[in-house]
């Protein structure tokens, strides 16, 4: 049985509106908007990224983190890190639309307390001495340069440094995506720092540089001529990870994809054209490649690039697309 909707007070004003202006005025206090009066379109022919191409320098980050190490402890800071905030006007956190990156440092003798959260996280280890480690769900994993370490959503994780030198790495998280979808949860470990119950580097949480380098040595070029391997299949539900080797003098077409990407130089140096910007990079520098923005790389010495992309999300939703620019 159908029932007539219950009218709100003053519904007669709507029914008796003498013109479109009066109708719009009567709709406004009801939080309704006429589609024919909308100033901005809801649909457009192709993606309009809201973030810009950008670069962050490892040298700057190390200097800033070293200064912070004199001023604030890991206990006070929770994590001593520097977020890479896309410079587009009005932005205060994401590096690209769905992902954020940060440089992080831990001093000798420090432990960063354990927590867990719904966002997925990972880190690329840059410079560490023996004794720097992470603990994921009670498993201690000692860090080595070039490692990619995973902390999937809701895994306990903390970091420590029993060595003699500071440890530096780069974090990547899908926090902006979780902010958008809103299922954010965070919990602190009841012991403060979760003491490891075992130690291994043979773990699903680590892609060692030794294994990645061996895979690159054996890799064949893909359909775009890139010599790259994927870590995991994908590594985590929201993020796919690729390590790519670029030789001096090699070439590949400019591409654009609907995925958002953060690209880090692990080794070597070169230049990338991202959109209308030409950006030089060297070891440890981080690049933002927004969705549907053309990009291409040129190595000035043999280089290795690490890419973090939200492609798995787009794949699941049927939104992923890639094309050769000018092809």
mmCIF file of C-alpha atoms in Angstrom:
data_model
loop_
_atom_site.group_PDB
_atom_site.id
_atom_site.type_symbol
_atom_site.label_atom_id
_atom_site.label_comp_id
_atom_site.label_asym_id
_atom_site.label_seq_id
_atom_site.Cartn_x
_atom_site.Cartn_y
_atom_site.Cartn_z
ATOM 1 C CA UNK A 1 0.000 0.000 0.000
ATOM 2 C CA UNK A 2 1.448 3.357 -1.006
ATOM 3 C CA UNK A 3 1.374 6.390 1.253
ATOM 4 C CA UNK A 4 1.723 10.028 0.336
ATOM 5 C CA UNK A 5 4.956 11.617 1.651
ATOM 6 C CA UNK A 6 4.562 13.835 4.681
ATOM 7 C CA UNK A 7 5.012 17.476 3.560
ATOM 8 C CA UNK A 8 7.249 19.884 5.452
ATOM 9 C CA UNK A 9 6.042 23.225 6.724
ATOM 10 C CA UNK A 10 5.499 25.762 4.000
ATOM 11 C CA UNK A 11 5.248 23.193 1.216
ATOM 12 C CA UNK A 12 2.736 25.487 -0.437
ATOM 13 C CA UNK A 13 5.601 27.874 -1.206
ATOM 14 C CA UNK A 14 7.150 25.192 -3.392
ATOM 15 C CA UNK A 15 3.979 24.271 -5.220
ATOM 16 C CA UNK A 16 3.055 27.911 -5.833
ATOM 17 C CA UNK A 17 6.507 29.179 -6.883
ATOM 18 C CA UNK A 18 5.874 31.698 -9.688
ATOM 19 C CA UNK A 19 9.287 31.265 -11.400
ATOM 20 C CA UNK A 20 12.548 29.317 -11.246
ATOM 21 C CA UNK A 21 14.206 31.912 -9.019
ATOM 22 C CA UNK A 22 11.443 31.592 -6.438
ATOM 23 C CA UNK A 23 11.598 27.795 -6.698
ATOM 24 C CA UNK A 24 15.362 27.821 -6.076
ATOM 25 C CA UNK A 25 14.839 30.089 -3.070
ATOM 26 C CA UNK A 26 12.213 27.744 -1.630
ATOM 27 C CA UNK A 27 14.430 24.678 -2.171
ATOM 28 C CA UNK A 28 17.546 26.146 -0.548
ATOM 29 C CA UNK A 29 16.418 25.981 3.119
ATOM 30 C CA UNK A 30 15.464 22.349 2.508
ATOM 31 C CA UNK A 31 19.067 21.578 1.401
ATOM 32 C CA UNK A 32 17.870 20.807 -2.120
ATOM 33 C CA UNK A 33 19.464 22.125 -5.306
ATOM 34 C CA UNK A 34 17.979 22.150 -8.761
ATOM 35 C CA UNK A 35 20.221 20.352 -11.226
ATOM 36 C CA UNK A 36 19.534 22.978 -13.889
ATOM 37 C CA UNK A 37 20.872 25.675 -11.542
ATOM 38 C CA UNK A 38 24.132 23.865 -10.667
ATOM 39 C CA UNK A 39 27.098 26.123 -11.431
ATOM 40 C CA UNK A 40 29.687 23.342 -11.810
ATOM 41 C CA UNK A 41 29.126 20.108 -13.757
ATOM 42 C CA UNK A 42 29.114 16.769 -11.910
ATOM 43 C CA UNK A 43 30.492 14.910 -14.927
ATOM 44 C CA UNK A 44 33.290 15.758 -17.358
ATOM 45 C CA UNK A 45 34.879 14.130 -20.428
ATOM 46 C CA UNK A 46 38.110 13.009 -18.732
ATOM 47 C CA UNK A 47 39.781 13.089 -15.290
ATOM 48 C CA UNK A 48 40.579 16.473 -13.749
ATOM 49 C CA UNK A 49 43.278 15.782 -11.128
ATOM 50 C CA UNK A 50 43.189 18.064 -8.099
ATOM 51 C CA UNK A 51 46.874 17.607 -7.191
ATOM 52 C CA UNK A 52 49.987 18.813 -8.988
ATOM 53 C CA UNK A 53 53.193 17.108 -10.118
ATOM 54 C CA UNK A 54 55.790 17.691 -7.409
ATOM 55 C CA UNK A 55 59.175 16.599 -6.050
ATOM 56 C CA UNK A 56 60.624 16.310 -2.540
ATOM 57 C CA UNK A 57 64.370 16.060 -1.875
ATOM 58 C CA UNK A 58 65.928 13.404 0.333
ATOM 59 C CA UNK A 59 68.756 15.779 1.227
ATOM 60 C CA UNK A 60 66.241 18.294 2.577
ATOM 61 C CA UNK A 61 64.419 15.589 4.506
ATOM 62 C CA UNK A 62 67.570 14.240 6.143
ATOM 63 C CA UNK A 63 68.596 17.720 7.220
ATOM 64 C CA UNK A 64 65.141 18.370 8.664
ATOM 65 C CA UNK A 65 64.972 15.020 10.433
ATOM 66 C CA UNK A 66 68.459 15.411 11.866
ATOM 67 C CA UNK A 67 67.431 18.788 13.260
ATOM 68 C CA UNK A 68 64.252 17.285 14.694
ATOM 69 C CA UNK A 69 66.318 14.532 16.295
ATOM 70 C CA UNK A 70 67.940 17.191 18.482
ATOM 71 C CA UNK A 71 64.588 18.639 19.518
ATOM 72 C CA UNK A 72 61.958 15.917 19.833
ATOM 73 C CA UNK A 73 62.071 12.273 20.891
ATOM 74 C CA UNK A 74 60.308 9.364 19.221
ATOM 75 C CA UNK A 75 58.167 9.084 22.361
ATOM 76 C CA UNK A 76 57.035 12.702 22.047
ATOM 77 C CA UNK A 77 56.539 12.610 18.287
ATOM 78 C CA UNK A 78 55.036 9.098 18.061
ATOM 79 C CA UNK A 79 56.784 8.869 14.681
ATOM 80 C CA UNK A 80 59.556 11.332 13.774
ATOM 81 C CA UNK A 81 58.443 11.960 10.212
ATOM 82 C CA UNK A 82 58.039 14.639 7.576
ATOM 83 C CA UNK A 83 54.895 14.332 5.461
ATOM 84 C CA UNK A 84 55.119 15.149 1.766
ATOM 85 C CA UNK A 85 52.202 17.530 1.237
ATOM 86 C CA UNK A 86 51.210 18.170 -2.358
ATOM 87 C CA UNK A 87 51.733 21.916 -2.967
ATOM 88 C CA UNK A 88 48.362 22.520 -4.624
ATOM 89 C CA UNK A 89 46.471 25.362 -2.956
ATOM 90 C CA UNK A 90 44.265 24.309 -0.050
ATOM 91 C CA UNK A 91 45.874 20.901 0.465
ATOM 92 C CA UNK A 92 47.119 20.084 3.956
ATOM 93 C CA UNK A 93 48.010 16.372 3.857
ATOM 94 C CA UNK A 94 47.864 14.047 0.800
ATOM 95 C CA UNK A 95 50.825 13.581 -1.516
ATOM 96 C CA UNK A 96 48.433 12.457 -4.276
ATOM 97 C CA UNK A 97 44.681 11.969 -4.108
ATOM 98 C CA UNK A 98 44.578 8.589 -2.306
ATOM 99 C CA UNK A 99 48.123 8.228 -0.931
ATOM 100 C CA UNK A 100 50.470 10.034 1.420
ATOM 101 C CA UNK A 101 54.221 9.653 1.808
ATOM 102 C CA UNK A 102 56.656 10.702 4.528
ATOM 103 C CA UNK A 103 60.350 10.555 5.338
ATOM 104 C CA UNK A 104 61.018 8.989 8.745
ATOM 105 C CA UNK A 105 64.053 8.679 11.023
ATOM 106 C CA UNK A 106 64.805 6.778 14.228
ATOM 107 C CA UNK A 107 67.827 7.459 16.432
ATOM 108 C CA UNK A 108 70.065 4.877 18.109
ATOM 109 C CA UNK A 109 68.475 3.543 21.291
ATOM 110 C CA UNK A 110 64.958 4.673 20.349
ATOM 111 C CA UNK A 111 61.775 2.659 20.029
ATOM 112 C CA UNK A 112 58.661 4.000 18.314
ATOM 113 C CA UNK A 113 55.684 2.549 20.171
ATOM 114 C CA UNK A 114 53.387 0.001 18.575
ATOM 115 C CA UNK A 115 49.965 0.740 17.178
ATOM 116 C CA UNK A 116 47.607 -0.538 14.526
ATOM 117 C CA UNK A 117 45.157 1.171 12.210
ATOM 118 C CA UNK A 118 42.873 0.451 9.308
ATOM 119 C CA UNK A 119 45.076 2.189 6.686
ATOM 120 C CA UNK A 120 47.643 0.023 4.925
ATOM 121 C CA UNK A 121 51.256 1.160 5.228
ATOM 122 C CA UNK A 122 54.644 0.248 3.811
ATOM 123 C CA UNK A 123 58.156 1.652 3.808
ATOM 124 C CA UNK A 124 61.182 1.727 1.532
ATOM 125 C CA UNK A 125 64.368 1.490 3.579
ATOM 126 C CA UNK A 126 66.984 4.011 2.491
ATOM 127 C CA UNK A 127 69.891 4.213 4.937
ATOM 128 C CA UNK A 128 70.161 2.046 8.047
ATOM 129 C CA UNK A 129 72.943 0.367 9.998
ATOM 130 C CA UNK A 130 72.650 -3.084 11.580
ATOM 131 C CA UNK A 131 70.273 -3.046 14.515
ATOM 132 C CA UNK A 132 67.454 -1.011 12.982
ATOM 133 C CA UNK A 133 64.260 -3.048 12.822
ATOM 134 C CA UNK A 134 60.497 -3.114 12.678
ATOM 135 C CA UNK A 135 58.144 -5.406 14.598
ATOM 136 C CA UNK A 136 54.990 -6.499 12.743
ATOM 137 C CA UNK A 137 52.492 -8.601 14.721
ATOM 138 C CA UNK A 138 55.259 -9.713 17.077
ATOM 139 C CA UNK A 139 57.798 -10.597 14.375
ATOM 140 C CA UNK A 140 61.072 -8.642 14.386
ATOM 141 C CA UNK A 141 62.344 -7.854 10.887
ATOM 142 C CA UNK A 142 65.797 -6.280 10.732
ATOM 143 C CA UNK A 143 65.979 -3.615 8.069
ATOM 144 C CA UNK A 144 68.456 -3.501 5.203
ATOM 145 C CA UNK A 145 68.766 -0.789 2.522
ATOM 146 C CA UNK A 146 66.418 -1.414 -0.401
ATOM 147 C CA UNK A 147 63.954 -3.462 1.642
ATOM 148 C CA UNK A 148 60.259 -2.825 1.102
ATOM 149 C CA UNK A 149 58.460 -3.604 4.371
ATOM 150 C CA UNK A 150 54.691 -4.051 4.655
ATOM 151 C CA UNK A 151 52.390 -3.293 7.560
ATOM 152 C CA UNK A 152 48.945 -4.228 6.215
ATOM 153 C CA UNK A 153 45.893 -2.664 7.793
ATOM 154 C CA UNK A 154 45.260 -3.683 11.429
ATOM 155 C CA UNK A 155 48.677 -5.278 11.924
ATOM 156 C CA UNK A 156 50.491 -4.197 15.074
ATOM 157 C CA UNK A 157 53.725 -2.411 14.189
ATOM 158 C CA UNK A 158 56.495 -0.524 15.946
ATOM 159 C CA UNK A 159 60.115 0.301 15.178
ATOM 160 C CA UNK A 160 63.394 0.168 17.083
ATOM 161 C CA UNK A 161 67.070 0.955 16.695
ATOM 162 C CA UNK A 162 69.622 -1.056 18.661
ATOM 163 C CA UNK A 163 72.432 0.092 16.369
ATOM 164 C CA UNK A 164 74.911 2.939 16.423
ATOM 165 C CA UNK A 165 73.558 5.092 13.559
ATOM 166 C CA UNK A 166 70.232 6.785 12.757
ATOM 167 C CA UNK A 167 67.931 4.869 10.429
ATOM 168 C CA UNK A 168 66.108 6.562 7.531
ATOM 169 C CA UNK A 169 63.254 5.289 5.402
ATOM 170 C CA UNK A 170 60.259 6.498 3.378
ATOM 171 C CA UNK A 171 56.672 5.676 4.375
ATOM 172 C CA UNK A 172 53.679 5.289 2.059
ATOM 173 C CA UNK A 173 50.102 4.960 3.321
ATOM 174 C CA UNK A 174 46.567 4.936 1.912
ATOM 175 C CA UNK A 175 45.335 7.249 4.697
ATOM 176 C CA UNK A 176 43.765 9.790 2.263
ATOM 177 C CA UNK A 177 41.659 6.984 0.776
ATOM 178 C CA UNK A 178 40.534 5.904 4.246
ATOM 179 C CA UNK A 179 39.726 9.533 5.074
ATOM 180 C CA UNK A 180 37.531 9.645 1.975
ATOM 181 C CA UNK A 181 35.711 6.383 2.738
ATOM 182 C CA UNK A 182 35.720 7.105 6.530
ATOM 183 C CA UNK A 183 36.451 3.659 8.097
ATOM 184 C CA UNK A 184 39.321 5.057 10.191
ATOM 185 C CA UNK A 185 40.220 3.124 13.362
ATOM 186 C CA UNK A 186 43.390 3.396 15.459
ATOM 187 C CA UNK A 187 44.467 1.409 18.510
ATOM 188 C CA UNK A 188 47.556 1.655 20.745
ATOM 189 C CA UNK A 189 49.289 -1.503 21.884
ATOM 190 C CA UNK A 190 48.513 -2.162 25.573
ATOM 191 C CA UNK A 191 52.232 -2.718 26.318
ATOM 192 C CA UNK A 192 53.320 0.493 24.613
ATOM 193 C CA UNK A 193 55.903 -1.339 22.505
ATOM 194 C CA UNK A 194 55.124 -4.867 21.331
ATOM 195 C CA UNK A 195 58.150 -6.966 22.217
ATOM 196 C CA UNK A 196 59.002 -9.417 19.417
ATOM 197 C CA UNK A 197 58.374 -13.097 19.997
ATOM 198 C CA UNK A 198 60.405 -14.134 16.947
ATOM 199 C CA UNK A 199 62.843 -12.664 14.420
ATOM 200 C CA UNK A 200 63.184 -13.411 10.720
ATOM 201 C CA UNK A 201 63.705 -11.808 7.339
ATOM 202 C CA UNK A 202 61.905 -14.683 5.648
ATOM 203 C CA UNK A 203 58.501 -13.054 5.980
ATOM 204 C CA UNK A 204 55.560 -12.073 3.812
ATOM 205 C CA UNK A 205 56.018 -8.589 5.283
ATOM 206 C CA UNK A 206 59.381 -7.964 3.570
ATOM 207 C CA UNK A 207 60.614 -7.773 -0.019
ATOM 208 C CA UNK A 208 64.388 -7.743 0.348
ATOM 209 C CA UNK A 209 66.564 -5.764 -2.037
ATOM 210 C CA UNK A 210 68.577 -8.936 -2.717
ATOM 211 C CA UNK A 211 65.497 -10.758 -4.023
ATOM 212 C CA UNK A 212 64.199 -7.718 -5.915
ATOM 213 C CA UNK A 213 67.568 -7.129 -7.602
ATOM 214 C CA UNK A 214 67.698 -10.785 -8.693
ATOM 215 C CA UNK A 215 64.234 -10.471 -10.204
ATOM 216 C CA UNK A 216 65.243 -7.306 -12.078
ATOM 217 C CA UNK A 217 68.321 -9.103 -13.425
ATOM 218 C CA UNK A 218 66.057 -11.829 -14.843
ATOM 219 C CA UNK A 219 63.218 -9.570 -16.037
ATOM 220 C CA UNK A 220 62.240 -9.028 -19.664
ATOM 221 C CA UNK A 221 60.877 -5.684 -20.921
ATOM 222 C CA UNK A 222 57.111 -5.235 -20.610
ATOM 223 C CA UNK A 223 54.773 -4.005 -23.353
ATOM 224 C CA UNK A 224 56.058 -0.438 -22.898
ATOM 225 C CA UNK A 225 59.725 -1.419 -22.861
ATOM 226 C CA UNK A 226 60.031 -1.020 -19.097
ATOM 227 C CA UNK A 227 62.305 -3.322 -17.134
ATOM 228 C CA UNK A 228 60.258 -3.612 -13.949
ATOM 229 C CA UNK A 229 58.873 -6.161 -11.515
ATOM 230 C CA UNK A 230 55.835 -6.109 -9.270
ATOM 231 C CA UNK A 231 56.228 -6.816 -5.566
ATOM 232 C CA UNK A 232 53.282 -8.979 -4.590
ATOM 233 C CA UNK A 233 50.209 -9.508 -6.707
ATOM 234 C CA UNK A 234 49.396 -6.881 -5.515
ATOM 235 C CA UNK A 235 51.297 -6.312 -2.263
ATOM 236 C CA UNK A 236 48.225 -4.987 -0.432
ATOM 237 C CA UNK A 237 44.541 -4.529 -1.310
ATOM 238 C CA UNK A 238 44.833 -0.822 -2.085
ATOM 239 C CA UNK A 239 48.416 -0.476 -3.295
ATOM 240 C CA UNK A 240 50.509 -2.063 -6.014
ATOM 241 C CA UNK A 241 54.305 -1.794 -5.847
ATOM 242 C CA UNK A 242 56.799 -1.836 -8.709
ATOM 243 C CA UNK A 243 60.581 -1.650 -8.850
ATOM 244 C CA UNK A 244 61.913 -0.438 -12.216
ATOM 245 C CA UNK A 245 65.436 -0.301 -13.604
ATOM 246 C CA UNK A 246 66.259 2.391 -16.179
ATOM 247 C CA UNK A 247 69.530 2.256 -18.087
ATOM 248 C CA UNK A 248 71.222 5.365 -19.451
ATOM 249 C CA UNK A 249 70.125 5.905 -23.037
ATOM 250 C CA UNK A 250 67.037 3.696 -22.832
ATOM 251 C CA UNK A 251 63.699 5.106 -23.945
ATOM 252 C CA UNK A 252 60.049 4.321 -23.414
ATOM 253 C CA UNK A 253 56.847 6.128 -24.371
ATOM 254 C CA UNK A 254 55.138 8.746 -22.248
ATOM 255 C CA UNK A 255 52.160 7.217 -20.440
ATOM 256 C CA UNK A 256 49.191 8.361 -18.436
ATOM 257 C CA UNK A 257 46.939 6.316 -16.221
ATOM 258 C CA UNK A 258 43.873 6.868 -14.058
ATOM 259 C CA UNK A 259 45.899 5.645 -11.058
ATOM 260 C CA UNK A 260 47.623 8.052 -8.667
ATOM 261 C CA UNK A 261 51.331 7.293 -8.229
ATOM 262 C CA UNK A 262 54.204 8.139 -5.892
ATOM 263 C CA UNK A 263 57.579 7.393 -7.491
ATOM 264 C CA UNK A 264 60.835 7.292 -5.531
ATOM 265 C CA UNK A 265 64.385 7.131 -6.844
ATOM 266 C CA UNK A 266 66.142 4.372 -4.929
ATOM 267 C CA UNK A 267 69.357 4.574 -6.946
ATOM 268 C CA UNK A 268 70.905 6.694 -9.691
ATOM 269 C CA UNK A 269 69.691 9.989 -11.082
ATOM 270 C CA UNK A 270 67.686 11.317 -13.992
ATOM 271 C CA UNK A 271 64.913 13.601 -15.186
ATOM 272 C CA UNK A 272 61.154 13.048 -15.438
ATOM 273 C CA UNK A 273 58.620 14.996 -17.421
ATOM 274 C CA UNK A 274 55.353 15.007 -15.471
ATOM 275 C CA UNK A 275 52.588 16.996 -17.094
ATOM 276 C CA UNK A 276 54.254 20.226 -18.231
ATOM 277 C CA UNK A 277 57.041 20.060 -15.641
ATOM 278 C CA UNK A 278 60.553 18.680 -16.120
ATOM 279 C CA UNK A 279 61.922 17.492 -12.781
ATOM 280 C CA UNK A 280 65.454 16.289 -12.022
ATOM 281 C CA UNK A 281 65.836 13.617 -9.351
ATOM 282 C CA UNK A 282 68.487 11.611 -7.538
ATOM 283 C CA UNK A 283 68.657 8.968 -4.827
ATOM 284 C CA UNK A 284 65.900 9.277 -2.236
ATOM 285 C CA UNK A 285 63.899 11.958 -4.026
ATOM 286 C CA UNK A 286 60.125 11.433 -4.250
ATOM 287 C CA UNK A 287 57.845 12.391 -7.176
ATOM 288 C CA UNK A 288 54.075 12.885 -7.241
ATOM 289 C CA UNK A 289 52.340 11.740 -10.435
ATOM 290 C CA UNK A 290 48.633 12.625 -10.208
ATOM 291 C CA UNK A 291 45.940 10.671 -12.017
ATOM 292 C CA UNK A 292 45.732 11.083 -15.791
ATOM 293 C CA UNK A 293 48.924 13.129 -15.910
ATOM 294 C CA UNK A 294 51.424 12.210 -18.619
ATOM 295 C CA UNK A 295 54.839 11.113 -17.359
ATOM 296 C CA UNK A 296 58.093 9.758 -18.730
ATOM 297 C CA UNK A 297 61.529 9.132 -17.220
ATOM 298 C CA UNK A 298 65.072 9.546 -18.560
ATOM 299 C CA UNK A 299 68.097 8.235 -16.667
ATOM 300 C CA UNK A 300 71.289 10.283 -16.549
ATOM 301 C CA UNK A 301 73.002 7.363 -14.852
ATOM 302 C CA UNK A 302 71.666 3.845 -14.353
ATOM 303 C CA UNK A 303 68.717 4.215 -12.001
ATOM 304 C CA UNK A 304 66.132 2.280 -10.003
ATOM 305 C CA UNK A 305 62.676 3.730 -9.396
ATOM 306 C CA UNK A 306 60.136 2.478 -6.859
ATOM 307 C CA UNK A 307 56.458 3.110 -7.646
ATOM 308 C CA UNK A 308 53.512 2.990 -5.237
ATOM 309 C CA UNK A 309 50.142 3.193 -6.992
ATOM 310 C CA UNK A 310 46.476 2.846 -6.071
ATOM 311 C CA UNK A 311 45.792 0.752 -9.181
ATOM 312 C CA UNK A 312 44.300 -2.211 -7.218
ATOM 313 C CA UNK A 313 41.426 0.028 -6.095
ATOM 314 C CA UNK A 314 40.749 1.164 -9.653
ATOM 315 C CA UNK A 315 41.034 -2.414 -10.933
ATOM 316 C CA UNK A 316 38.403 -3.608 -8.458
ATOM 317 C CA UNK A 317 36.031 -0.802 -9.443
ATOM 318 C CA UNK A 318 36.639 -1.065 -13.191
ATOM 319 C CA UNK A 319 38.104 2.459 -13.304
ATOM 320 C CA UNK A 320 41.700 1.687 -14.341
ATOM 321 C CA UNK A 321 42.830 2.909 -17.739
ATOM 322 C CA UNK A 322 46.283 3.474 -19.223
ATOM 323 C CA UNK A 323 47.312 4.919 -22.571
ATOM 324 C CA UNK A 324 50.399 5.935 -24.457
ATOM 325 C CA UNK A 325 50.471 9.715 -24.851
ATOM 326 C CA UNK A 326 50.797 10.704 -28.480
ATOM 327 C CA UNK A 327 50.706 7.055 -29.521
#
